[in-house]
Coordinates of C-alpha atoms and ligand atoms in Angstrom, one line a residue:
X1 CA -4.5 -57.7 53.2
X2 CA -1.2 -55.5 53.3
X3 CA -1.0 -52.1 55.1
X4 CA 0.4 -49.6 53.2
X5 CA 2.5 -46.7 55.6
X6 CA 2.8 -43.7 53.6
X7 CA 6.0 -41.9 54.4
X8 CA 6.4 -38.3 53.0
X9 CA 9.2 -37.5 52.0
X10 CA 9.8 -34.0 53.5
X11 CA 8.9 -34.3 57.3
X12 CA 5.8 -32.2 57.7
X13 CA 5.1 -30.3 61.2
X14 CA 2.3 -28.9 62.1
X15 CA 0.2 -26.3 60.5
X16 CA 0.8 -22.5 61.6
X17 CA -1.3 -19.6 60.5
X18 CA 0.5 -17.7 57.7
X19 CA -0.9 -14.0 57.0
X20 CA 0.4 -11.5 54.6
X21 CA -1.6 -8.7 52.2
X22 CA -1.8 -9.9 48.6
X23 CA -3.4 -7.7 46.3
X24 CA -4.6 -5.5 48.5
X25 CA -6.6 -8.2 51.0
X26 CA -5.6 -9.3 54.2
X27 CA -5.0 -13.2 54.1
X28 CA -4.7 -16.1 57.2
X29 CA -4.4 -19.6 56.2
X30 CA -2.8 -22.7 57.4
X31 CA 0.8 -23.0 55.7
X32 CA 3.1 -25.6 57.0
X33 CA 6.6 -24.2 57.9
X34 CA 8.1 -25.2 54.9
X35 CA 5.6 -24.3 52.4
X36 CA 6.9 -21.9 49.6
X37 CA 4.6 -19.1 48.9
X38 CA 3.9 -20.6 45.3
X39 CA 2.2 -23.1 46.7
X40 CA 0.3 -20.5 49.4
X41 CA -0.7 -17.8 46.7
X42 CA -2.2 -21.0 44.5
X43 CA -3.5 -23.2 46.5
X44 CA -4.7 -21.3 49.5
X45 CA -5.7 -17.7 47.9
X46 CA -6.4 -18.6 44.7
X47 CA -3.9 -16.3 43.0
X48 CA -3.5 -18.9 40.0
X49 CA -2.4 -16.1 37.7
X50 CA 1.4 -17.0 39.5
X51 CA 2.5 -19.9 37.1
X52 CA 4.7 -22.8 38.3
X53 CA 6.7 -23.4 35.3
X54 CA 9.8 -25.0 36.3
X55 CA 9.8 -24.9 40.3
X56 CA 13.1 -24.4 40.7
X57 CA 14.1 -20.9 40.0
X58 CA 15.1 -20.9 36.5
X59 CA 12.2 -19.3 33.9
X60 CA 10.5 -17.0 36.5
X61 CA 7.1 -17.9 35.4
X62 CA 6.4 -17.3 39.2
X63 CA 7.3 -13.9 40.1
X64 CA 5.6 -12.1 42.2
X65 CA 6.3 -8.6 44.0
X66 CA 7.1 -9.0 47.7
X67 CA 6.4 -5.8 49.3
X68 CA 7.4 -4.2 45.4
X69 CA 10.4 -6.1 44.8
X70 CA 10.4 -9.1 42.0
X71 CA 10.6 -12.7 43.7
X72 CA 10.3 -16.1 42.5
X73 CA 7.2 -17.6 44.5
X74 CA 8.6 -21.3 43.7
X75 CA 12.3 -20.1 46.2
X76 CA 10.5 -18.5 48.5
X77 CA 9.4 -20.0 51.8
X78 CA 5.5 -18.8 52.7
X79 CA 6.6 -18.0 56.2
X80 CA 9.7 -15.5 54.5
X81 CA 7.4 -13.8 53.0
X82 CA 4.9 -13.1 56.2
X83 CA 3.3 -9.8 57.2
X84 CA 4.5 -8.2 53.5
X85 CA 2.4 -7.0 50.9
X86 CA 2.2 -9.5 48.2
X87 CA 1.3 -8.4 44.4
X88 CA 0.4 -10.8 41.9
X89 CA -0.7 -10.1 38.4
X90 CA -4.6 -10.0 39.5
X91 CA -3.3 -7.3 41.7
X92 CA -2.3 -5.1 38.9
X93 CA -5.2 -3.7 37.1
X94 CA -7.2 -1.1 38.7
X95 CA -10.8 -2.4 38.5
X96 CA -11.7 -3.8 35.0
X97 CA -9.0 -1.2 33.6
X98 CA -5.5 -2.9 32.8
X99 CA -2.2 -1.7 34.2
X100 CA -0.2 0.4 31.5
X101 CA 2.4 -2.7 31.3
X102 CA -0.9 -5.1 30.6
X103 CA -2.3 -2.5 27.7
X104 CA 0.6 -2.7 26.1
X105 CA 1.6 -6.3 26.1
X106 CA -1.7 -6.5 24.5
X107 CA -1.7 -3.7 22.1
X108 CA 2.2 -4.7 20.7
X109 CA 2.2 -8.4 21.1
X110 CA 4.2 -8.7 24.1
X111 CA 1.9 -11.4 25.3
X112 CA 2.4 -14.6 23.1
X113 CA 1.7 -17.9 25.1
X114 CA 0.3 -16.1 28.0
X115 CA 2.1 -18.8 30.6
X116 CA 5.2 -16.9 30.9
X117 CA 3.0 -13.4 30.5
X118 CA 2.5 -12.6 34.7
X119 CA 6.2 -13.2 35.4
X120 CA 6.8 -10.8 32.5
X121 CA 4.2 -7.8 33.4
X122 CA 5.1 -8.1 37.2
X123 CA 8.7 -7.7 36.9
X124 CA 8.0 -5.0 34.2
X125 CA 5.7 -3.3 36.6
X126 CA 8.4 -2.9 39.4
X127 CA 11.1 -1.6 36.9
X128 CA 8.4 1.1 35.7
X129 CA 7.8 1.3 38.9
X130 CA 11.5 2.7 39.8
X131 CA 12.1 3.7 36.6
X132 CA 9.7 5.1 33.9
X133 CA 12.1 5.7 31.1
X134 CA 14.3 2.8 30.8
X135 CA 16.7 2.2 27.8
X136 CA 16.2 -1.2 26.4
X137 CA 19.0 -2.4 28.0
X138 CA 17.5 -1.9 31.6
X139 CA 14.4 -3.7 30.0
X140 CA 16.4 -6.7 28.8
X141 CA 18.4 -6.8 32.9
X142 CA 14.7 -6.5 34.3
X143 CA 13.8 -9.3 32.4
X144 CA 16.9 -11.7 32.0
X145 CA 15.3 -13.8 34.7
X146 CA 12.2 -14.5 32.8
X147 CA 12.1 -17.1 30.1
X148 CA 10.2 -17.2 26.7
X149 CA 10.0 -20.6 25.0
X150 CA 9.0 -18.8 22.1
X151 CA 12.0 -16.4 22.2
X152 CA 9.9 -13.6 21.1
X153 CA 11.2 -11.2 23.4
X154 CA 11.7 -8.1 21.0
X155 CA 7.7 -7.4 21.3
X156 CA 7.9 -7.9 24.8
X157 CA 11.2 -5.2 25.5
X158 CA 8.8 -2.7 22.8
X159 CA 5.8 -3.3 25.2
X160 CA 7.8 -2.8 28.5
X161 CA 9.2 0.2 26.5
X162 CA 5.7 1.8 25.5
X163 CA 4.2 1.1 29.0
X164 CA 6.8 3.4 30.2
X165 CA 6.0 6.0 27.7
X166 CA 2.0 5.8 28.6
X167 CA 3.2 6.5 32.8
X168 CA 5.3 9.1 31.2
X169 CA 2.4 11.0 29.1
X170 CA 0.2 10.2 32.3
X171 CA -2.0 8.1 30.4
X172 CA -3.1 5.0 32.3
X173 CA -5.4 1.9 31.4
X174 CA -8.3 4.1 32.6
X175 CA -8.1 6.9 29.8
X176 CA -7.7 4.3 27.5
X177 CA -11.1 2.2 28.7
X178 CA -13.9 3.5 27.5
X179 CA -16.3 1.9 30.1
X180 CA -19.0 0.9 27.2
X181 CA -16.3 -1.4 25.8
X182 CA -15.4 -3.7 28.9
X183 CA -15.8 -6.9 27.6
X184 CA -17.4 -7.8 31.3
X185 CA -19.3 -5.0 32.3
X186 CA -20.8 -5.5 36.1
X187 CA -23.6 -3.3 37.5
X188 CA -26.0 -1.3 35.2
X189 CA -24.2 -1.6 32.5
X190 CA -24.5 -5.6 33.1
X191 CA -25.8 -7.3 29.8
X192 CA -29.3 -8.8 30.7
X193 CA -30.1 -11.9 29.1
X194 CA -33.5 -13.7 28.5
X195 CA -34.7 -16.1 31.1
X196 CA -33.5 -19.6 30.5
X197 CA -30.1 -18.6 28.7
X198 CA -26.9 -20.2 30.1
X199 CA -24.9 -17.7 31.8
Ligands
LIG201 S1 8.5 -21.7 38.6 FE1 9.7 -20.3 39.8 S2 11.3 -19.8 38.5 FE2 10.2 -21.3 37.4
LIG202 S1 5.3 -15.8 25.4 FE1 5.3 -17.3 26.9 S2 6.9 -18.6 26.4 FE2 6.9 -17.1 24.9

């Protein structure tokens, strides 16, 4: 019978504890040294909104907001990126009511496949963040980094460019809710179903 000695390819050292705030929630895991914090807010947190499209920098499915400021998860080491407050796009919605950036991607078709979609909204959300009246071209330099296959980026510079004009007229996600028509109502409102029914 042969022995088989598996030899990883990328020399792995011990396990250190890794802690950082991501959407709002303190979080210790294990990370190896050289983990990238892809790999962390995935497999670890459960942040599985952050895609891995091409791991290696280029289509910034991956973005997340590193203590407010866009960074690609798949370049950046876990241990970079420790003690910060982390945003993903779960962290972005206030309760069940959607960020301005997430109604409108919805309302004006700024969300197509949806893979590429949380790279888009978060590095929308930090230029309305800065900046709540860009021109389109500070829409399209916010974006360059982010890839659609599709290449239908025209309704996604309209939705960055309404979202701003909702945080302008001070309307957020909340006045535009009505709590009777969230599609997953918890608490009282809660829909009750028979006994027996598959939830
Ligand atoms: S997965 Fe990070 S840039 Fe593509
Ligand atoms: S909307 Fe995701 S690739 Fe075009």
């Amino acid at each position: 019978m042969s022995s088989h000695i598996h030899i990883p390819m990328v020399p792995t050292g011990p396990m250190e504890t890794w802690t950082g705030t991501v959407n709002g929630k303190q979080e210790t895991h294990l990370a190896h040294g050289h983990s990238i914090l892809l790999d962390v807010l995935r497999d670890k947190i459960g942040t599985l909104g952050v895609k891995r499209g091409c791991d290696m920098g280029t289509c910034g499915c991956c973005a997340v907001l590193v203590d407010g400021v866009p960074k690609l998860s798949c370049l950046t080491l876990a241990f970079e990126a420790e003690g910060t407050q982390i945003t993903t796009v779960e962290g972005l919605a206030d309760g069940h009511h959607l960020h301005p950036i997430q109604q409108c991607f919805a309302d004006h078709g700024g969300s197509q496949c949806g893979f590429c979609t949380p790279g888009f909204l978060v590095v929308s959300a930090a230029l309305l963040e800065n900046n709540e009246d860009p021109t389109e071209a500070e829409v399209k330099e916010a974006i360059e980094g982010n890839l659609c296959r599709c290449t239908g980026y025209q309704q996604i510079v309209t939705s960055v460019m309404e979202a701003g004009k909702m945080l302008r007229e001070g309307i957020s996600g909340d006045d535009r809710t009505e709590p009777a028509s969230d599609p997953h109502p918890i608490g009282p409102d809660e829909p009750s179903l028979p006994p027996g029914d598959a939830r």
